[in-house]
mmCIF file with all atom_site columns, C-alpha atoms in Angstrom:
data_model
loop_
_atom_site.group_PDB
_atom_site.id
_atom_site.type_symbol
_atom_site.label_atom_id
_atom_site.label_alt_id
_atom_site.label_comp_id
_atom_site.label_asym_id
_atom_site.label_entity_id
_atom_site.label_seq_id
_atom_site.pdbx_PDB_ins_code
_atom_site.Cartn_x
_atom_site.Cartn_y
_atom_site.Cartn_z
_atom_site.occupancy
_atom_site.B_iso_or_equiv
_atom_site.pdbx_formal_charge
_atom_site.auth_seq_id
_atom_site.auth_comp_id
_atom_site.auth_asym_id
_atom_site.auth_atom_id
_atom_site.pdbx_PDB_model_num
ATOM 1   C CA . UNK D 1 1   ? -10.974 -8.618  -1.472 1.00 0.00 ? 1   UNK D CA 1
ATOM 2   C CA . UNK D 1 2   ? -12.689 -8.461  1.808  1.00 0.00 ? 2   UNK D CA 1
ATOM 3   C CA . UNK D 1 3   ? -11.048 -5.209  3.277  1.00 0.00 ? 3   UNK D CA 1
ATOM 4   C CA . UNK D 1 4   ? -11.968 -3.637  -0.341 1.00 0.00 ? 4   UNK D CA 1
ATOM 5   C CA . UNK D 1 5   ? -16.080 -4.924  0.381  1.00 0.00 ? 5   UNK D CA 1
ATOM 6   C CA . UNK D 1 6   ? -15.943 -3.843  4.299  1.00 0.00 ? 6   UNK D CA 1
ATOM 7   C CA . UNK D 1 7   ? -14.655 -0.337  3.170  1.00 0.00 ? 7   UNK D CA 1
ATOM 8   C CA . UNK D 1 8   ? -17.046 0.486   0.489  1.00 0.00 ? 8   UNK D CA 1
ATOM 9   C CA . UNK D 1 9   ? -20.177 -0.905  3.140  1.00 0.00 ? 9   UNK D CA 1
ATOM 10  C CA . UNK D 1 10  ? -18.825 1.414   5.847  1.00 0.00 ? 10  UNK D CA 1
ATOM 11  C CA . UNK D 1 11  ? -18.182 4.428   3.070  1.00 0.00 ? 11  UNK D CA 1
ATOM 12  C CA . UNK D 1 12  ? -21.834 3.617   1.679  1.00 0.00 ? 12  UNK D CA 1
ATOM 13  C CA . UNK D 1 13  ? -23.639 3.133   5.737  1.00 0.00 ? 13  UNK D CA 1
ATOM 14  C CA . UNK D 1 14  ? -21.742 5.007   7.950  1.00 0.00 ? 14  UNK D CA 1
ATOM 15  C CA . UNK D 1 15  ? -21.088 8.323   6.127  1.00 0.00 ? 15  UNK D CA 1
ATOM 16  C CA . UNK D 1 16  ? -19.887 10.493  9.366  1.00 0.00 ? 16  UNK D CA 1
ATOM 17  C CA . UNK D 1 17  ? -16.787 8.028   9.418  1.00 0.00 ? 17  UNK D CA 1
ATOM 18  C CA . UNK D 1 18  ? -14.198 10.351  7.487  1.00 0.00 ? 18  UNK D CA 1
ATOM 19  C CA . UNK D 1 19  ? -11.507 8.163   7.085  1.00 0.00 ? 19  UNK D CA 1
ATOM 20  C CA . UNK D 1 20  ? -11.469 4.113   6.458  1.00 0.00 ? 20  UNK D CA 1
ATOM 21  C CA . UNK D 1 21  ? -8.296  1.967   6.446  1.00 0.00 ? 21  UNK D CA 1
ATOM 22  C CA . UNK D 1 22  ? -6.531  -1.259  7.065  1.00 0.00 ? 22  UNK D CA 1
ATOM 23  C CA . UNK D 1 23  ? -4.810  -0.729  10.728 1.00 0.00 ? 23  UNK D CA 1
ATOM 24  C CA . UNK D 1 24  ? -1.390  -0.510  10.539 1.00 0.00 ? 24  UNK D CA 1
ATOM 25  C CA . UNK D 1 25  ? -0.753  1.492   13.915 1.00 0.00 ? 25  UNK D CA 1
ATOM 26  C CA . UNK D 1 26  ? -1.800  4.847   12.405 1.00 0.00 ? 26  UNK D CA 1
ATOM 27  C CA . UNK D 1 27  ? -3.565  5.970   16.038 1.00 0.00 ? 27  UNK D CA 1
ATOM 28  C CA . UNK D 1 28  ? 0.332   5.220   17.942 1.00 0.00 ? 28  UNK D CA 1
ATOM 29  C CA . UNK D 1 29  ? 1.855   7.542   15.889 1.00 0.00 ? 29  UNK D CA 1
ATOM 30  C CA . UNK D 1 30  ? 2.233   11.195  17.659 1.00 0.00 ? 30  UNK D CA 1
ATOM 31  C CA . UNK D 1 31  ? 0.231   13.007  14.823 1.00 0.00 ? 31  UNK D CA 1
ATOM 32  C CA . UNK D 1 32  ? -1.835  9.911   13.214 1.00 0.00 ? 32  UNK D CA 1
ATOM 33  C CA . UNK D 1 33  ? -2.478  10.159  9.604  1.00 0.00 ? 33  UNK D CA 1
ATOM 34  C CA . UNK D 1 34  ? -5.821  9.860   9.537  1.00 0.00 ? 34  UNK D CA 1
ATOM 35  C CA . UNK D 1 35  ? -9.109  12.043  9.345  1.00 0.00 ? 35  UNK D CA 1
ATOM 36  C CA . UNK D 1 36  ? -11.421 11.564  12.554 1.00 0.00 ? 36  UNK D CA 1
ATOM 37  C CA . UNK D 1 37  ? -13.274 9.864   13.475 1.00 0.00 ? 37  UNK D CA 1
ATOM 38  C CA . UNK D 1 38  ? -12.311 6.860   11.713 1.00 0.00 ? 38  UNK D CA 1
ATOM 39  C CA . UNK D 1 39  ? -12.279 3.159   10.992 1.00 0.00 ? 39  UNK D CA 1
ATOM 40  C CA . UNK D 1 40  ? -8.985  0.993   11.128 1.00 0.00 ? 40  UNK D CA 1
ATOM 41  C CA . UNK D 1 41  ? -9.526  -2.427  10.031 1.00 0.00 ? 41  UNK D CA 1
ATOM 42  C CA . UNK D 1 42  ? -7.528  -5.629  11.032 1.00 0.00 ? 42  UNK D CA 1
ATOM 43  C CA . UNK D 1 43  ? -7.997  -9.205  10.522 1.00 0.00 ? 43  UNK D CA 1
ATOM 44  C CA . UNK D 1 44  ? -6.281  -10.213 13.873 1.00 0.00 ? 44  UNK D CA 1
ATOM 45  C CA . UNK D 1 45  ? -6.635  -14.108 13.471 1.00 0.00 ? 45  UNK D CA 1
ATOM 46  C CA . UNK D 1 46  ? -7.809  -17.032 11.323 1.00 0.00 ? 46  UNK D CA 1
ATOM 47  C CA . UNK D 1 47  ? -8.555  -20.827 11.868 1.00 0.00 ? 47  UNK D CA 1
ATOM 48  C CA . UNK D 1 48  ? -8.491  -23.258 9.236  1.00 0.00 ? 48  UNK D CA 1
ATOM 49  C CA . UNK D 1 49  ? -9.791  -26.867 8.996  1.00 0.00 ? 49  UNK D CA 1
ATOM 50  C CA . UNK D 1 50  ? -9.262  -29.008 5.656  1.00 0.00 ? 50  UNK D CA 1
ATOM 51  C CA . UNK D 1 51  ? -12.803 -30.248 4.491  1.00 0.00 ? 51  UNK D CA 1
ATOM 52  C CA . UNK D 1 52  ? -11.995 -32.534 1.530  1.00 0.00 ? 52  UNK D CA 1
ATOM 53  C CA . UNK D 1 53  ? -10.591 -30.550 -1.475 1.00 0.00 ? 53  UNK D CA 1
ATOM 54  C CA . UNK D 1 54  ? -11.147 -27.379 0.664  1.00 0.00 ? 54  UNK D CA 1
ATOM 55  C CA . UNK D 1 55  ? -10.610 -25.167 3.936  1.00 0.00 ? 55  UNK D CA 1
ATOM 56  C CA . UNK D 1 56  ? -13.075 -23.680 6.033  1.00 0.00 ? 56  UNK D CA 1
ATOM 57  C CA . UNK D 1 57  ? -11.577 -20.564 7.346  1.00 0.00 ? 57  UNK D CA 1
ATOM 58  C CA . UNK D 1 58  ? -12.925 -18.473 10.848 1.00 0.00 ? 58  UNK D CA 1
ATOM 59  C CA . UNK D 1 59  ? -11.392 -15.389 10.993 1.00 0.00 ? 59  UNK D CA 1
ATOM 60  C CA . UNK D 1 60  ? -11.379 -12.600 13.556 1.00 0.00 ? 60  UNK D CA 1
ATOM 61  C CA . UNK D 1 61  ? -12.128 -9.118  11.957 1.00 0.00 ? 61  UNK D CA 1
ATOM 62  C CA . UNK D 1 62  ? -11.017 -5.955  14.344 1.00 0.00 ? 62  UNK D CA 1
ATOM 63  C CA . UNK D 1 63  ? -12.711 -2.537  13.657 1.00 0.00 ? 63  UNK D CA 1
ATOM 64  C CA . UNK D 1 64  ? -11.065 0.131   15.940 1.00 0.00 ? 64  UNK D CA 1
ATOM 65  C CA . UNK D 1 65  ? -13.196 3.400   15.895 1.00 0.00 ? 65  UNK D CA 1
ATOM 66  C CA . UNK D 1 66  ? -11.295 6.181   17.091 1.00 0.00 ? 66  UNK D CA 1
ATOM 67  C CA . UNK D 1 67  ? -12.272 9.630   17.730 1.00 0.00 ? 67  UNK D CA 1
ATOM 68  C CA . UNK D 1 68  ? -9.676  12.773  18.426 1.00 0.00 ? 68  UNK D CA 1
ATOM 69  C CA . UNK D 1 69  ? -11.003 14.314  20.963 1.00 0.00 ? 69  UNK D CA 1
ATOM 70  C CA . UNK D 1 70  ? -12.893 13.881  24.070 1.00 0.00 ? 70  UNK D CA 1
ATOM 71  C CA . UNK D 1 71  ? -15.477 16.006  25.373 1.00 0.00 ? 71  UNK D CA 1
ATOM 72  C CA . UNK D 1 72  ? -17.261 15.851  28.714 1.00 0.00 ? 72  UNK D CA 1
ATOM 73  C CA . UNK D 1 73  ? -20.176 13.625  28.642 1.00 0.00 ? 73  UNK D CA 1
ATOM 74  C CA . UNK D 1 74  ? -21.012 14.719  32.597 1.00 0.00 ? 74  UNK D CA 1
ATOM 75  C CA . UNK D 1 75  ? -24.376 15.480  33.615 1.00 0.00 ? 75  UNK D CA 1
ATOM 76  C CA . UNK D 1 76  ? -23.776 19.254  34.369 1.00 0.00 ? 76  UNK D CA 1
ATOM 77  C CA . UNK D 1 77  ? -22.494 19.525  30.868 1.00 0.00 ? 77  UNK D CA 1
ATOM 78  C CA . UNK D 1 78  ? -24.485 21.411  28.076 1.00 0.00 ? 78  UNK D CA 1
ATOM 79  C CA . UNK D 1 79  ? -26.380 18.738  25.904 1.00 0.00 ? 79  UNK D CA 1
ATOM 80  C CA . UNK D 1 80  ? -25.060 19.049  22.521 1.00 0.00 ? 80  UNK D CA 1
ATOM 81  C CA . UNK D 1 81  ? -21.901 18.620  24.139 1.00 0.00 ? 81  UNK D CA 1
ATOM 82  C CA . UNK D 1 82  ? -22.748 15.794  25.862 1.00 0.00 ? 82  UNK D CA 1
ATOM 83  C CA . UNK D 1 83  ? -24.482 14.655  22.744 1.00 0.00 ? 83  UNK D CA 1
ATOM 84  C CA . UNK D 1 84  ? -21.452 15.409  20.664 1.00 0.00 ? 84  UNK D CA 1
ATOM 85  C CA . UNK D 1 85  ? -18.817 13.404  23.404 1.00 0.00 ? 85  UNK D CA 1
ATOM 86  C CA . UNK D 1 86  ? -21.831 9.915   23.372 1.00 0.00 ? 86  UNK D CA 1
ATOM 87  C CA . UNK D 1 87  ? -21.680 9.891   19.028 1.00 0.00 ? 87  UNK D CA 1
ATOM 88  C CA . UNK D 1 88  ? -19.077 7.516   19.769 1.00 0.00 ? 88  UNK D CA 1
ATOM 89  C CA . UNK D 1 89  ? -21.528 5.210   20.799 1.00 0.00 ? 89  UNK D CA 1
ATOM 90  C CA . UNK D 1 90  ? -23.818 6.255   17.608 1.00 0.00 ? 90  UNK D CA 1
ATOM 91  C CA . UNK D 1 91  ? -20.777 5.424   15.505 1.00 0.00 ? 91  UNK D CA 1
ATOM 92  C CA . UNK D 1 92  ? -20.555 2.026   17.146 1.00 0.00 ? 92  UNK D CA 1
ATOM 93  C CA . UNK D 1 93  ? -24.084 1.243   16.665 1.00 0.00 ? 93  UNK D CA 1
ATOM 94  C CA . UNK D 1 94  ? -24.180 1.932   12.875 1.00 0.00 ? 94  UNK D CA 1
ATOM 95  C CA . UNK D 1 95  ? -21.220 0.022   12.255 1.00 0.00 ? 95  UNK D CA 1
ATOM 96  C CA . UNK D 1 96  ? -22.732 -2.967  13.978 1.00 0.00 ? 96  UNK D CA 1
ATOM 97  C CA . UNK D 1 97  ? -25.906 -2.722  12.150 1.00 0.00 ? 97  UNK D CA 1
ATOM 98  C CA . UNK D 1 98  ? -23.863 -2.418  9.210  1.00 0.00 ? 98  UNK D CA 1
ATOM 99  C CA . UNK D 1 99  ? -21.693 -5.572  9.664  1.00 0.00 ? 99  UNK D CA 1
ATOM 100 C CA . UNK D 1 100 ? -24.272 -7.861  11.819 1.00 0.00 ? 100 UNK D CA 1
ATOM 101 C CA . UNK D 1 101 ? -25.300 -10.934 9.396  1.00 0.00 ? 101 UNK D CA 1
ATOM 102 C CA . UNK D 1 102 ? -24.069 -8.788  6.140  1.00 0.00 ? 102 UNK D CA 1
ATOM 103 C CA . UNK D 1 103 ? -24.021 -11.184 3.763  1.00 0.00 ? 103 UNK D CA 1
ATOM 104 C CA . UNK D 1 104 ? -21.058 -9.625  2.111  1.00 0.00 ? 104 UNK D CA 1
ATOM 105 C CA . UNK D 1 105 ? -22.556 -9.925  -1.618 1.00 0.00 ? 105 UNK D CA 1
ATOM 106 C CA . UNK D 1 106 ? -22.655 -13.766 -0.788 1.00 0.00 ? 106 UNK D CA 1
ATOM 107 C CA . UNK D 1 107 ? -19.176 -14.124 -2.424 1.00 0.00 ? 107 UNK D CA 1
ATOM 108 C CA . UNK D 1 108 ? -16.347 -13.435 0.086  1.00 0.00 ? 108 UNK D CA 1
ATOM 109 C CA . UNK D 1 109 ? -17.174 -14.476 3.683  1.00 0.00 ? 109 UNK D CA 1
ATOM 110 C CA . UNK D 1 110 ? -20.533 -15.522 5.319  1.00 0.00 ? 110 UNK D CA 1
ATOM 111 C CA . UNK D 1 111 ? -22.243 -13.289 7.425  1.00 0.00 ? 111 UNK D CA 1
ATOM 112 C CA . UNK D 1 112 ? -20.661 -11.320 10.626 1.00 0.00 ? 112 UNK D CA 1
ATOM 113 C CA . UNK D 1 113 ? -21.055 -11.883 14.030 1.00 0.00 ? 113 UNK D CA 1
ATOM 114 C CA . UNK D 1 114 ? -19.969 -9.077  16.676 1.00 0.00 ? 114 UNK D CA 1
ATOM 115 C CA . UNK D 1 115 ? -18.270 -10.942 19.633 1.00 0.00 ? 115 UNK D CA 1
ATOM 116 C CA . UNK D 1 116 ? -16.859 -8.125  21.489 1.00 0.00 ? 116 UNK D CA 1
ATOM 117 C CA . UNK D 1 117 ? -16.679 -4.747  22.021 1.00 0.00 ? 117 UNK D CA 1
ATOM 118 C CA . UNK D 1 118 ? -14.003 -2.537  24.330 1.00 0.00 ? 118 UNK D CA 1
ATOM 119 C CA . UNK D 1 119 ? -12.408 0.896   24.884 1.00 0.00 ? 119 UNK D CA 1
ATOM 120 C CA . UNK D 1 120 ? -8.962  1.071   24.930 1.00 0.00 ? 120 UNK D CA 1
ATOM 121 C CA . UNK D 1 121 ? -7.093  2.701   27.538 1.00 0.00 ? 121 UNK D CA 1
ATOM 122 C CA . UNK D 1 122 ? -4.982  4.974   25.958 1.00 0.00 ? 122 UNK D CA 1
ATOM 123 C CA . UNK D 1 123 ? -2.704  8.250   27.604 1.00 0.00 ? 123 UNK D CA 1
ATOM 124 C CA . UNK D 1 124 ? -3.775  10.595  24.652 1.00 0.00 ? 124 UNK D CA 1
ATOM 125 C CA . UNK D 1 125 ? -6.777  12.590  23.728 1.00 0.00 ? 125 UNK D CA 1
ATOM 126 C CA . UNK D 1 126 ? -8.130  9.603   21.946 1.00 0.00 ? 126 UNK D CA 1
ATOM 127 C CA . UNK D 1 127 ? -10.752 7.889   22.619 1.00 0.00 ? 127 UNK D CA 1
ATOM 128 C CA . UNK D 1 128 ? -10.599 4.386   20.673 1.00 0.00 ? 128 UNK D CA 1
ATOM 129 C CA . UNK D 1 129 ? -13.311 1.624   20.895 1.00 0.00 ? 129 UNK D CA 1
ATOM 130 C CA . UNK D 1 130 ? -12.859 -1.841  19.225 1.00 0.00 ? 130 UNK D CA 1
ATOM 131 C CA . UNK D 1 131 ? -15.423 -4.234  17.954 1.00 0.00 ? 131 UNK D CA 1
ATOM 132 C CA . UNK D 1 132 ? -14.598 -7.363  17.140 1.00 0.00 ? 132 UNK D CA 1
ATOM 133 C CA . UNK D 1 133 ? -16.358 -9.835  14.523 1.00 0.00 ? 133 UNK D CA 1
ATOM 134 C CA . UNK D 1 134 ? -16.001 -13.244 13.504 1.00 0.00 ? 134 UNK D CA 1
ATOM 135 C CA . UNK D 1 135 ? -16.406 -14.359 9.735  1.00 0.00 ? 135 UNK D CA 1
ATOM 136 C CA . UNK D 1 136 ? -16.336 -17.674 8.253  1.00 0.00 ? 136 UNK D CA 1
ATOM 137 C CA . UNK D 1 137 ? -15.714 -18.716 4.813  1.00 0.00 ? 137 UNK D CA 1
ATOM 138 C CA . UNK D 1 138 ? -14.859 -21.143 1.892  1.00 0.00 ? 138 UNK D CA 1
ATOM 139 C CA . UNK D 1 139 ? -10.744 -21.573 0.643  1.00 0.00 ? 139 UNK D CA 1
ATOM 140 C CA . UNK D 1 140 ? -10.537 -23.555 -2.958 1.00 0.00 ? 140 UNK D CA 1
ATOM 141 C CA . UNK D 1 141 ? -8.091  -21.412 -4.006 1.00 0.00 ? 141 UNK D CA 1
ATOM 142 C CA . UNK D 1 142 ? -5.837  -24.665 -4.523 1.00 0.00 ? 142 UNK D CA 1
ATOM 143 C CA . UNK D 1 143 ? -8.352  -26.840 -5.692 1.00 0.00 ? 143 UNK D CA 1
ATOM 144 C CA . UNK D 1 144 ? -7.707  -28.535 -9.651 1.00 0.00 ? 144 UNK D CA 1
#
């Protein structure tokens, strides 16, 4: 199971992460049940062509990184708080190094490849970037 695979990586790579789950709308919730800052995992969309006895599948992976609160990253701000508010960024970085070409144990998707990365604009005291991947892989699940 891929979501199984990209949570153990994360869990193994990107140990400040404190909480790592599929993304169910857990950070629109008043109180979210999660632990920050955390991972929330979505496979937004997937292509398929049939090859023979076979599809190739491209599918969109979503990694929202979300962080409870914000601090003030401003220039007349005390450096380990700035430091502290930019980890976000840190956070980001890992989990593309962790996920860039990964070669997933060869078995359930071919390597990732970041295509975008965003902040969400949100009204709470969240701040939420997303990074989005793209995957490709092998279906001959309903091959005899």
């Amino acid at each position: 199971n891929l979501l199984l695979a990209m949570q153990a990586k994360i869990a193994a790579d990107v140990t400040d992460i404190k909480f790592i789950d599929q993304d169910f709308g857990q950070l629109e919730q008043d109180n979210p049940p999660v632990l920050f800052p955390c991972v929330l995992i979505d496979f937004s969309a997937t292509q398929f062509d049939q090859l023979q006895l076979h599809q190739d599948g491209n599918a969109k992976v979503v990694l929202r990184i979300a962080k409870d609160t914000v601090e003030n990253s401003s220039q007349n701000t005390d450096l380990s708080i700035r430091e502290d508010a930019l980890e976000f960024y840190e956070l980001e970085q890992q989990l593309y190094e962790c996920f860039q070409t990964w070669n997933n144990a060869g078995a359930l998707a071919n390597p990732f490849i970041r295509k975008t990365a965003s902040t969400e604009k949100r009204e709470d005291r969240l701040r939420v970037r997303v990074v989005e991947f793209e995957c490709t892989f092998v279906d001959s699940s309903v091959t005899s």
